[in-house]
CSV table of C-alpha atoms and ligand atoms in Angstrom, one decimal:
chain,number,residue,atom,x,y,z
A,9,MET,CA,0.0,0.0,0.0
A,10,ALA,CA,1.3,3.5,-0.8
A,11,LYS,CA,2.4,5.5,2.1
A,12,ARG,CA,-0.2,8.0,3.3
A,13,ILE,CA,-0.2,11.6,4.5
A,14,PHE,CA,-2.9,13.2,6.5
A,15,SER,CA,-3.1,16.8,7.7
A,16,GLY,CA,-5.5,19.6,8.3
A,17,ALA,CA,-6.1,23.2,9.4
A,18,GLN,CA,-8.9,24.7,11.4
A,19,PRO,CA,-11.3,27.3,9.7
A,20,THR,CA,-11.1,29.5,12.7
A,21,GLY,CA,-9.7,32.7,11.2
A,22,ASN,CA,-7.5,33.9,8.4
A,23,LEU,CA,-4.7,31.4,7.5
A,24,HIS,CA,-1.4,33.2,7.8
A,25,LEU,CA,2.2,32.9,6.6
A,26,GLY,CA,3.0,30.6,9.7
A,27,ASN,CA,0.3,28.2,8.5
A,28,TYR,CA,1.7,28.3,5.0
A,29,LEU,CA,5.4,28.0,5.8
A,30,GLY,CA,5.0,25.5,8.7
A,31,ALA,CA,2.4,23.3,7.0
A,32,LEU,CA,0.8,23.9,3.7
A,33,ARG,CA,4.0,24.3,1.8
A,34,ASN,CA,5.3,20.9,3.0
A,35,TRP,CA,1.9,19.3,2.0
A,36,VAL,CA,2.3,20.6,-1.5
A,37,ALA,CA,5.9,19.3,-1.7
A,38,LEU,CA,5.1,15.8,-0.3
A,39,GLN,CA,1.8,15.2,-2.1
A,40,HIS,CA,3.6,13.5,-5.1
A,41,GLU,CA,5.5,11.0,-2.9
A,42,TYR,CA,2.6,10.0,-0.7
A,43,GLU,CA,-1.2,9.3,-1.1
A,44,SER,CA,-2.4,12.5,0.6
A,45,PHE,CA,-5.5,13.6,2.5
A,46,PHE,CA,-5.9,17.2,3.4
A,47,CYS,CA,-8.8,18.1,5.5
A,48,VAL,CA,-10.6,21.4,6.6
A,49,VAL,CA,-11.2,20.5,10.3
A,50,ASP,CA,-14.5,22.3,11.0
A,51,LEU,CA,-15.4,20.1,13.9
A,52,HIS,CA,-12.2,21.1,15.7
A,53,ALA,CA,-13.1,24.8,15.0
A,54,ILE,CA,-16.3,24.6,17.3
A,55,THR,CA,-14.3,23.7,20.4
A,56,ILE,CA,-14.2,27.4,20.8
A,57,PRO,CA,-17.2,29.7,20.1
A,58,GLN,CA,-17.7,30.5,16.3
A,59,ASP,CA,-20.1,32.6,14.4
A,60,PRO,CA,-22.1,30.1,12.2
A,61,ALA,CA,-22.0,32.3,9.0
A,62,GLY,CA,-18.3,33.0,9.5
A,63,LEU,CA,-17.4,29.4,10.1
A,64,ALA,CA,-19.3,28.2,6.9
A,65,ALA,CA,-17.5,30.9,4.8
A,66,LYS,CA,-14.1,30.1,6.4
A,67,THR,CA,-14.5,26.4,5.7
A,68,HIS,CA,-14.7,27.1,2.0
A,69,GLU,CA,-12.0,29.7,2.1
A,70,VAL,CA,-9.6,27.3,3.7
A,71,ALA,CA,-10.2,24.7,1.0
A,72,ARG,CA,-9.6,27.4,-1.6
A,73,LEU,CA,-6.3,28.3,0.1
A,74,TYR,CA,-5.3,24.6,0.0
A,75,LEU,CA,-5.9,24.6,-3.9
A,76,ALA,CA,-4.3,27.9,-4.6
A,77,ALA,CA,-1.2,26.7,-2.6
A,78,GLY,CA,-0.8,24.0,-5.1
A,79,ILE,CA,-2.6,21.0,-3.6
A,80,ASP,CA,-3.6,19.2,-6.8
A,81,PRO,CA,-7.0,17.5,-6.4
A,82,ALA,CA,-6.0,15.1,-9.2
A,83,VAL,CA,-3.4,13.5,-6.9
A,84,SER,CA,-4.5,14.5,-3.4
A,85,THR,CA,-7.8,14.2,-1.6
A,86,ILE,CA,-9.3,17.4,-0.2
A,87,PHE,CA,-12.3,17.3,2.0
A,88,VAL,CA,-14.3,18.9,4.9
A,89,GLN,CA,-14.1,16.9,8.1
A,90,SER,CA,-17.9,17.2,8.9
A,91,ASP,CA,-18.7,15.5,5.5
A,92,VAL,CA,-17.2,12.2,6.8
A,93,LYS,CA,-19.1,11.2,9.9
A,94,GLU,CA,-16.7,8.6,10.8
A,95,HIS,CA,-14.4,11.2,12.2
A,96,ALA,CA,-16.9,12.0,15.0
A,97,GLU,CA,-17.7,8.4,15.6
A,98,LEU,CA,-14.1,7.3,16.0
A,99,ALA,CA,-13.4,10.3,18.2
A,100,TRP,CA,-16.0,8.9,20.6
A,101,VAL,CA,-14.3,5.6,20.7
A,102,LEU,CA,-10.9,7.2,21.3
A,103,ASN,CA,-12.4,9.4,24.1
A,104,CYS,CA,-12.9,6.1,25.8
A,105,VAL,CA,-9.3,5.1,25.2
A,106,VAL,CA,-7.6,8.4,26.2
A,107,ARG,CA,-7.0,9.2,29.9
A,108,ILE,CA,-8.2,12.6,31.3
A,109,GLY,CA,-4.7,13.2,32.6
A,110,GLU,CA,-3.2,12.9,29.2
A,111,LEU,CA,-5.7,15.5,27.8
A,112,GLU,CA,-5.1,17.8,30.7
A,113,ARG,CA,-1.3,17.8,30.0
A,114,MET,CA,-1.7,19.1,26.5
A,115,THR,CA,-0.1,22.6,26.3
A,116,GLN,CA,-2.5,23.8,23.6
A,117,PHE,CA,-5.4,23.0,25.9
A,118,LYS,CA,-3.8,24.8,28.8
A,119,ASP,CA,-3.2,27.9,26.6
A,120,LYS,CA,-6.6,28.0,24.9
A,121,ALA,CA,-8.4,27.2,28.2
A,122,LYS,CA,-6.8,30.2,29.8
A,123,LYS,CA,-8.2,32.4,27.1
A,124,GLN,CA,-11.7,31.0,27.5
A,125,ARG,CA,-11.7,31.4,31.3
A,126,GLU,CA,-14.9,29.8,32.7
A,127,ASN,CA,-16.3,28.9,29.3
A,128,VAL,CA,-14.1,26.0,28.5
A,129,SER,CA,-16.0,23.4,26.5
A,130,ALA,CA,-15.5,19.7,27.1
A,131,GLY,CA,-14.6,19.6,23.4
A,132,LEU,CA,-11.6,21.8,23.9
A,133,LEU,CA,-10.3,19.2,26.3
A,134,THR,CA,-11.1,16.2,24.1
A,135,TYR,CA,-9.9,17.9,20.9
A,136,PRO,CA,-6.8,15.6,20.7
A,137,ALA,CA,-9.0,12.5,20.5
A,138,LEU,CA,-10.8,14.0,17.4
A,139,MET,CA,-7.4,14.9,15.9
A,140,ALA,CA,-6.2,11.3,16.6
A,141,ALA,CA,-9.3,9.9,14.9
A,142,ASP,CA,-8.6,12.1,11.9
A,143,ILE,CA,-5.2,10.7,11.5
A,144,LEU,CA,-5.8,7.0,12.4
A,145,LEU,CA,-8.9,6.6,10.1
A,146,TYR,CA,-6.7,6.8,7.1
A,147,GLN,CA,-3.9,4.5,8.4
A,148,THR,CA,-1.6,7.4,8.0
A,149,ASP,CA,2.2,7.1,7.9
A,150,LEU,CA,3.2,10.8,8.1
A,151,VAL,CA,1.6,13.9,9.4
A,152,PRO,CA,3.2,17.2,8.2
A,153,VAL,CA,2.5,19.9,10.9
A,154,GLY,CA,4.1,22.8,12.7
A,155,GLN,CA,6.0,22.4,15.9
A,156,ASP,CA,2.9,23.3,18.1
A,157,GLN,CA,1.3,20.0,17.1
A,158,LYS,CA,4.1,17.7,18.1
A,159,GLN,CA,2.6,16.9,21.5
A,160,HIS,CA,-0.8,16.0,19.9
A,161,LEU,CA,1.0,13.7,17.4
A,162,GLU,CA,2.7,11.9,20.3
A,163,LEU,CA,-0.5,11.4,22.0
A,164,THR,CA,-2.0,10.0,18.7
A,165,ARG,CA,0.8,7.5,18.6
A,166,ASP,CA,0.1,6.5,22.2
A,167,LEU,CA,-3.6,5.9,21.5
A,168,ALA,CA,-2.8,3.9,18.4
A,169,GLU,CA,-0.4,1.7,20.4
A,170,ARG,CA,-2.8,1.3,23.3
A,171,PHE,CA,-5.7,0.3,21.0
A,172,ASN,CA,-3.6,-2.1,19.1
A,173,ARG,CA,-2.3,-3.7,22.3
A,174,ASP,CA,-5.8,-3.9,23.9
A,175,PHE,CA,-7.9,-5.0,20.9
A,176,GLY,CA,-5.5,-6.4,18.3
A,177,GLU,CA,-3.4,-4.7,15.5
A,178,THR,CA,-5.7,-2.2,13.9
A,179,PHE,CA,-4.0,1.2,13.4
A,180,ARG,CA,-0.8,2.2,11.7
A,181,VAL,CA,1.3,4.2,14.1
A,182,PRO,CA,2.0,7.6,12.4
A,183,ASN,CA,5.1,9.8,12.5
A,184,ALA,CA,5.1,13.6,12.6
A,185,PHE,CA,6.9,15.5,9.8
A,186,ILE,CA,8.0,18.8,11.3
A,187,PRO,CA,10.3,21.0,8.9
A,188,LYS,CA,13.7,22.2,10.1
A,189,VAL,CA,12.9,25.8,9.1
A,190,GLY,CA,9.5,27.3,9.4
A,191,ALA,CA,8.0,24.9,12.0
A,192,LYS,CA,7.5,27.8,14.4
A,193,ILE,CA,7.1,31.2,12.8
A,194,GLN,CA,6.8,33.7,15.5
A,195,ALA,CA,4.5,36.7,15.9
A,196,LEU,CA,5.7,40.0,14.3
A,197,ASP,CA,4.7,41.9,17.4
A,198,ASP,CA,6.2,39.6,20.0
A,199,PRO,CA,8.9,37.0,19.0
A,200,SER,CA,8.2,35.0,22.1
A,201,LYS,CA,4.8,33.9,20.8
A,202,LYS,CA,4.0,31.9,17.7
A,203,MET,CA,2.2,33.7,14.8
A,204,SER,CA,-1.4,32.8,15.4
A,205,LYS,CA,-4.7,33.4,13.7
A,206,SER,CA,-6.5,33.7,17.0
A,207,ASP,CA,-4.3,36.4,18.5
A,208,GLU,CA,-6.3,39.6,19.0
A,209,ASN,CA,-3.4,41.7,17.5
A,210,GLU,CA,-3.7,41.6,13.7
A,211,ASN,CA,-0.3,43.1,13.4
A,212,GLY,CA,1.4,40.0,14.6
A,213,ARG,CA,0.5,38.0,11.5
A,214,ILE,CA,0.6,38.3,7.8
A,215,SER,CA,-2.7,36.8,6.5
A,216,LEU,CA,-2.5,35.0,3.2
A,217,MET,CA,-5.2,37.3,2.0
A,218,ASP,CA,-3.6,40.6,3.1
A,219,ASP,CA,-3.1,43.3,0.5
A,220,ALA,CA,0.3,44.8,-0.4
A,221,ASP,CA,-0.2,48.0,1.7
A,222,THR,CA,-1.2,46.0,4.8
A,223,ILE,CA,1.8,43.6,4.3
A,224,ARG,CA,4.2,46.5,4.1
A,225,ARG,CA,2.8,48.2,7.1
A,226,LYS,CA,2.9,45.0,9.3
A,227,PHE,CA,6.5,44.3,8.4
A,228,LYS,CA,7.4,47.9,9.0
A,229,ARG,CA,5.9,47.7,12.5
A,230,ALA,CA,7.5,44.3,13.3
A,231,VAL,CA,9.5,44.3,16.6
A,232,THR,CA,13.3,44.0,16.2
A,233,ASP,CA,16.1,43.3,18.7
A,234,SER,CA,18.8,45.5,19.9
A,235,GLY,CA,21.9,45.6,17.6
A,236,ALA,CA,21.9,46.7,14.0
A,237,ASP,CA,23.4,44.1,11.8
A,238,VAL,CA,21.1,41.6,9.9
A,239,ARG,CA,22.2,38.0,10.6
A,240,PHE,CA,20.7,34.7,11.9
A,241,ASP,CA,21.5,34.7,15.7
A,242,ALA,CA,19.6,32.7,18.3
A,243,ALA,CA,20.2,35.5,20.8
A,244,ARG,CA,18.2,37.9,18.5
A,245,PRO,CA,14.9,36.0,18.0
A,246,ALA,CA,13.0,38.8,16.3
A,247,VAL,CA,15.5,39.4,13.5
A,248,THR,CA,16.1,35.6,13.1
A,249,ASN,CA,12.3,35.1,12.7
A,250,LEU,CA,12.1,37.7,9.9
A,251,LEU,CA,15.2,36.2,8.2
A,252,SER,CA,13.6,32.7,8.4
A,253,ILE,CA,10.5,34.0,6.7
A,254,TYR,CA,12.7,35.6,4.1
A,255,GLN,CA,14.7,32.4,3.6
A,256,LEU,CA,11.5,30.3,3.0
A,257,LEU,CA,9.9,32.9,0.7
A,258,THR,CA,13.1,33.4,-1.6
A,259,GLY,CA,14.6,29.9,-1.3
A,260,GLN,CA,18.1,31.5,-0.6
A,261,THR,CA,20.5,30.0,1.8
A,262,PRO,CA,21.3,31.7,5.1
A,263,GLU,CA,24.9,32.5,3.7
A,264,GLN,CA,23.4,34.2,0.7
A,265,ILE,CA,20.9,36.1,2.7
A,266,GLU,CA,23.6,37.3,5.3
A,267,ALA,CA,25.8,38.4,2.4
A,268,HIS,CA,22.9,40.2,0.8
A,269,PHE,CA,22.1,42.2,4.0
A,270,ALA,CA,25.8,42.8,5.0
A,271,GLY,CA,26.2,46.5,5.9
A,272,LYS,CA,22.4,47.1,5.6
A,273,GLY,CA,20.0,47.7,8.5
A,274,TYR,CA,16.6,46.6,9.7
A,275,ALA,CA,14.8,49.0,7.5
A,276,GLN,CA,16.2,47.3,4.4
A,277,LEU,CA,15.4,43.9,5.8
A,278,LYS,CA,11.7,44.8,6.4
A,279,GLY,CA,11.4,46.4,3.0
A,280,ASP,CA,12.9,43.5,1.1
A,281,LEU,CA,10.8,41.0,3.2
A,282,ALA,CA,7.6,42.9,2.3
A,283,ASP,CA,8.7,42.8,-1.4
A,284,ALA,CA,9.3,39.0,-1.2
A,285,ALA,CA,5.9,38.4,0.6
A,286,ILE,CA,4.0,40.5,-1.9
A,287,ALA,CA,5.7,38.8,-4.9
A,288,PHE,CA,4.6,35.4,-3.4
A,289,LEU,CA,1.1,36.4,-2.1
A,290,GLN,CA,-0.3,38.4,-5.0
A,291,PRO,CA,-0.4,35.5,-7.5
A,292,TYR,CA,-1.5,33.2,-4.7
A,293,GLN,CA,-4.5,35.5,-4.0
A,294,GLU,CA,-5.3,35.6,-7.7
A,295,ARG,CA,-5.3,31.8,-7.8
A,296,VAL,CA,-7.7,31.8,-4.7
A,297,ARG,CA,-10.1,34.1,-6.5
A,298,SER,CA,-10.0,32.2,-9.7
A,299,ILE,CA,-11.6,29.0,-8.2
A,300,SER,CA,-15.3,29.0,-8.9
A,301,ASP,CA,-17.9,27.9,-6.3
A,302,GLU,CA,-19.0,25.0,-8.6
A,303,GLU,CA,-15.4,23.7,-9.0
A,304,LEU,CA,-14.8,23.9,-5.3
A,305,SER,CA,-18.0,22.1,-4.3
A,306,ARG,CA,-17.2,19.4,-6.9
A,307,ILE,CA,-13.7,18.8,-5.5
A,308,LEU,CA,-14.9,18.7,-1.9
A,309,ARG,CA,-17.8,16.3,-2.8
A,310,GLU,CA,-15.4,13.9,-4.6
A,311,GLY,CA,-12.8,14.3,-1.8
A,312,ALA,CA,-15.4,13.3,0.9
A,313,ASP,CA,-16.6,10.4,-1.1
A,314,LYS,CA,-13.0,9.0,-1.4
A,315,ALA,CA,-12.2,9.8,2.2
A,316,ARG,CA,-15.4,8.2,3.4
A,317,ALA,CA,-14.7,4.8,1.8
A,318,ILE,CA,-11.4,4.4,3.5
A,319,ALA,CA,-12.6,5.8,6.9
A,320,ALA,CA,-15.6,3.5,6.9
A,321,GLU,CA,-13.4,0.5,6.4
A,322,THR,CA,-11.2,1.4,9.4
A,323,LEU,CA,-14.1,2.1,11.7
A,324,ARG,CA,-15.7,-1.2,10.7
A,325,GLN,CA,-12.6,-3.0,11.9
A,326,VAL,CA,-12.5,-0.9,15.1
A,327,LYS,CA,-16.1,-1.7,16.0
A,328,GLU,CA,-15.6,-5.3,15.2
A,329,ARG,CA,-12.5,-5.7,17.4
A,330,MET,CA,-14.4,-3.9,20.3
A,331,GLY,CA,-17.5,-6.0,20.1
A,332,ILE,CA,-19.7,-3.1,18.8
A,333,VAL,CA,-21.9,-4.9,16.5
A,334,GLY,CA,-25.3,-3.3,16.7
A,335,ALA,CA,-28.6,-5.2,16.7
B,412,ATP,P1,-3.6,29.5,15.2
B,412,ATP,O1,-2.7,30.0,14.1
B,412,ATP,O2,-4.9,30.1,15.5
B,412,ATP,O3,-2.8,29.2,16.5
B,412,ATP,P2,-3.7,26.6,15.1
B,412,ATP,O4,-2.3,26.3,15.1
B,412,ATP,O5,-4.4,26.4,16.3
B,412,ATP,O6,-4.0,28.0,14.6
B,412,ATP,P3,-4.3,25.4,12.4
B,412,ATP,O7,-4.7,26.6,11.6
B,412,ATP,O8,-5.3,24.3,12.4
B,412,ATP,O9,-4.4,25.8,14.0
B,412,ATP,O10,-2.9,25.1,12.1
B,412,ATP,C1,-2.7,24.5,10.8
B,412,ATP,C2,-1.2,24.1,10.7
B,412,ATP,O11,-0.3,25.3,10.7
B,412,ATP,C3,-0.7,23.2,11.7
B,412,ATP,O12,0.1,22.2,11.2
B,412,ATP,C4,0.1,24.0,12.6
B,412,ATP,O13,1.1,23.4,13.3
B,412,ATP,C5,0.7,25.1,11.6
B,412,ATP,N1,1.0,26.3,12.3
B,412,ATP,C6,0.2,27.2,12.9
B,412,ATP,N2,0.8,28.3,13.4
B,412,ATP,C7,2.1,28.1,12.9
B,412,ATP,C8,3.3,28.9,13.1
B,412,ATP,N3,3.3,30.1,13.7
B,412,ATP,N4,4.5,28.5,12.5
B,412,ATP,C9,4.5,27.4,11.9
B,412,ATP,N5,3.4,26.5,11.7
B,412,ATP,C10,2.2,26.9,12.3
B,413,LTN,N1,-4.9,20.4,15.7
B,413,LTN,C1,-4.4,20.8,14.4
B,413,LTN,C2,-5.4,20.7,13.2
B,413,LTN,C3,-5.7,19.3,13.0
B,413,LTN,C4,-4.8,18.4,12.4
B,413,LTN,C5,-5.5,17.1,12.4
B,413,LTN,C6,-3.5,18.4,11.9
B,413,LTN,C7,-6.8,18.7,13.3
B,413,LTN,N2,-6.7,17.4,12.9
B,413,LTN,C8,-4.9,16.0,11.9
B,413,LTN,C9,-2.9,17.3,11.5
B,413,LTN,C10,-3.6,16.1,11.4
B,413,LTN,C11,-3.9,22.3,14.5
B,413,LTN,O1,-3.1,22.7,13.8
B,413,LTN,N3,-4.4,23.0,15.4
């Protein structure tokens, strides 16, 4: 059987350069080597409050962003999580396999729960069981994600191993694929935080749909470190973050980049970075706008049909092994 990839993003806001550089871009690169499934995880989005009309619109927008990034529906399967009911059903089963203590240790839960104060849904806690279901339903080998998802991937592996031990070999145990550069793009307004679509400060992120003026303004305002020379330096996280974005957008090596900026200051870096981001994002946005509603719904319908057939077979095995046979 061909090796498989599964990954997804939540339609909770505007996807940003961090999502692209940490995840999407690797999906595009890997799709020809693996049988690939890319999902818009709308059931994950409702673990925090969402405006219904906004969620519906974002779900389609995220699928468009996948296509415009270069995910080819002729080789990869693109679908919406809620179109394949098996995700919710296997998530329930895995909720009965995972321990509460494991869920409470997840740093994403702790961070997001802090922001919700007293309104933390049970779904926010059990979110990793749904994510494990997404991955395990497809007998996935590799899960390309950003650094922030590493802990969820480790839990997914633990759940697969536990289920296999208790009920017999059923799930393939997946590996995370986390890129060396780009796995954690930091916020432009605070290099100690990751670039995030849910942060209230818009200036911390470059949205994939931002126009040229907005991109220039946000980079201009980006926080920098003390010092003046432009080079990769772990002791200067803000400049190193900007340089990493530049590296990924231009494909140049760190040596070439440092030579290019030798004797130049932060203003030049910010200007050149804005140029590189605009050169990349303008054609990207044109591709997003060129996808018709009809084409999108056909791709998502066909994707869901293909995904469902595989998911249903895995779930059938799971239920059989557990003694869930119905009437
Ligand atoms: P948010 O940006 O609101 O924190 P999220 O990380 O909770 O979003 P998704 O949008 O579902 O959720 O993430 C999609 C993919 O993008 C994941 O693989 C995630 O690891 C990756 N990703 C998110 N933020 C970054 C970042 N700042 N740098 C690199 N990768 C990122
Ligand atoms: N939790 C992920 C989104 C996600 C995912 C997945 C990623 C849900 N299910 C399965 C990879 C594989 C996040 O980025 N917040």
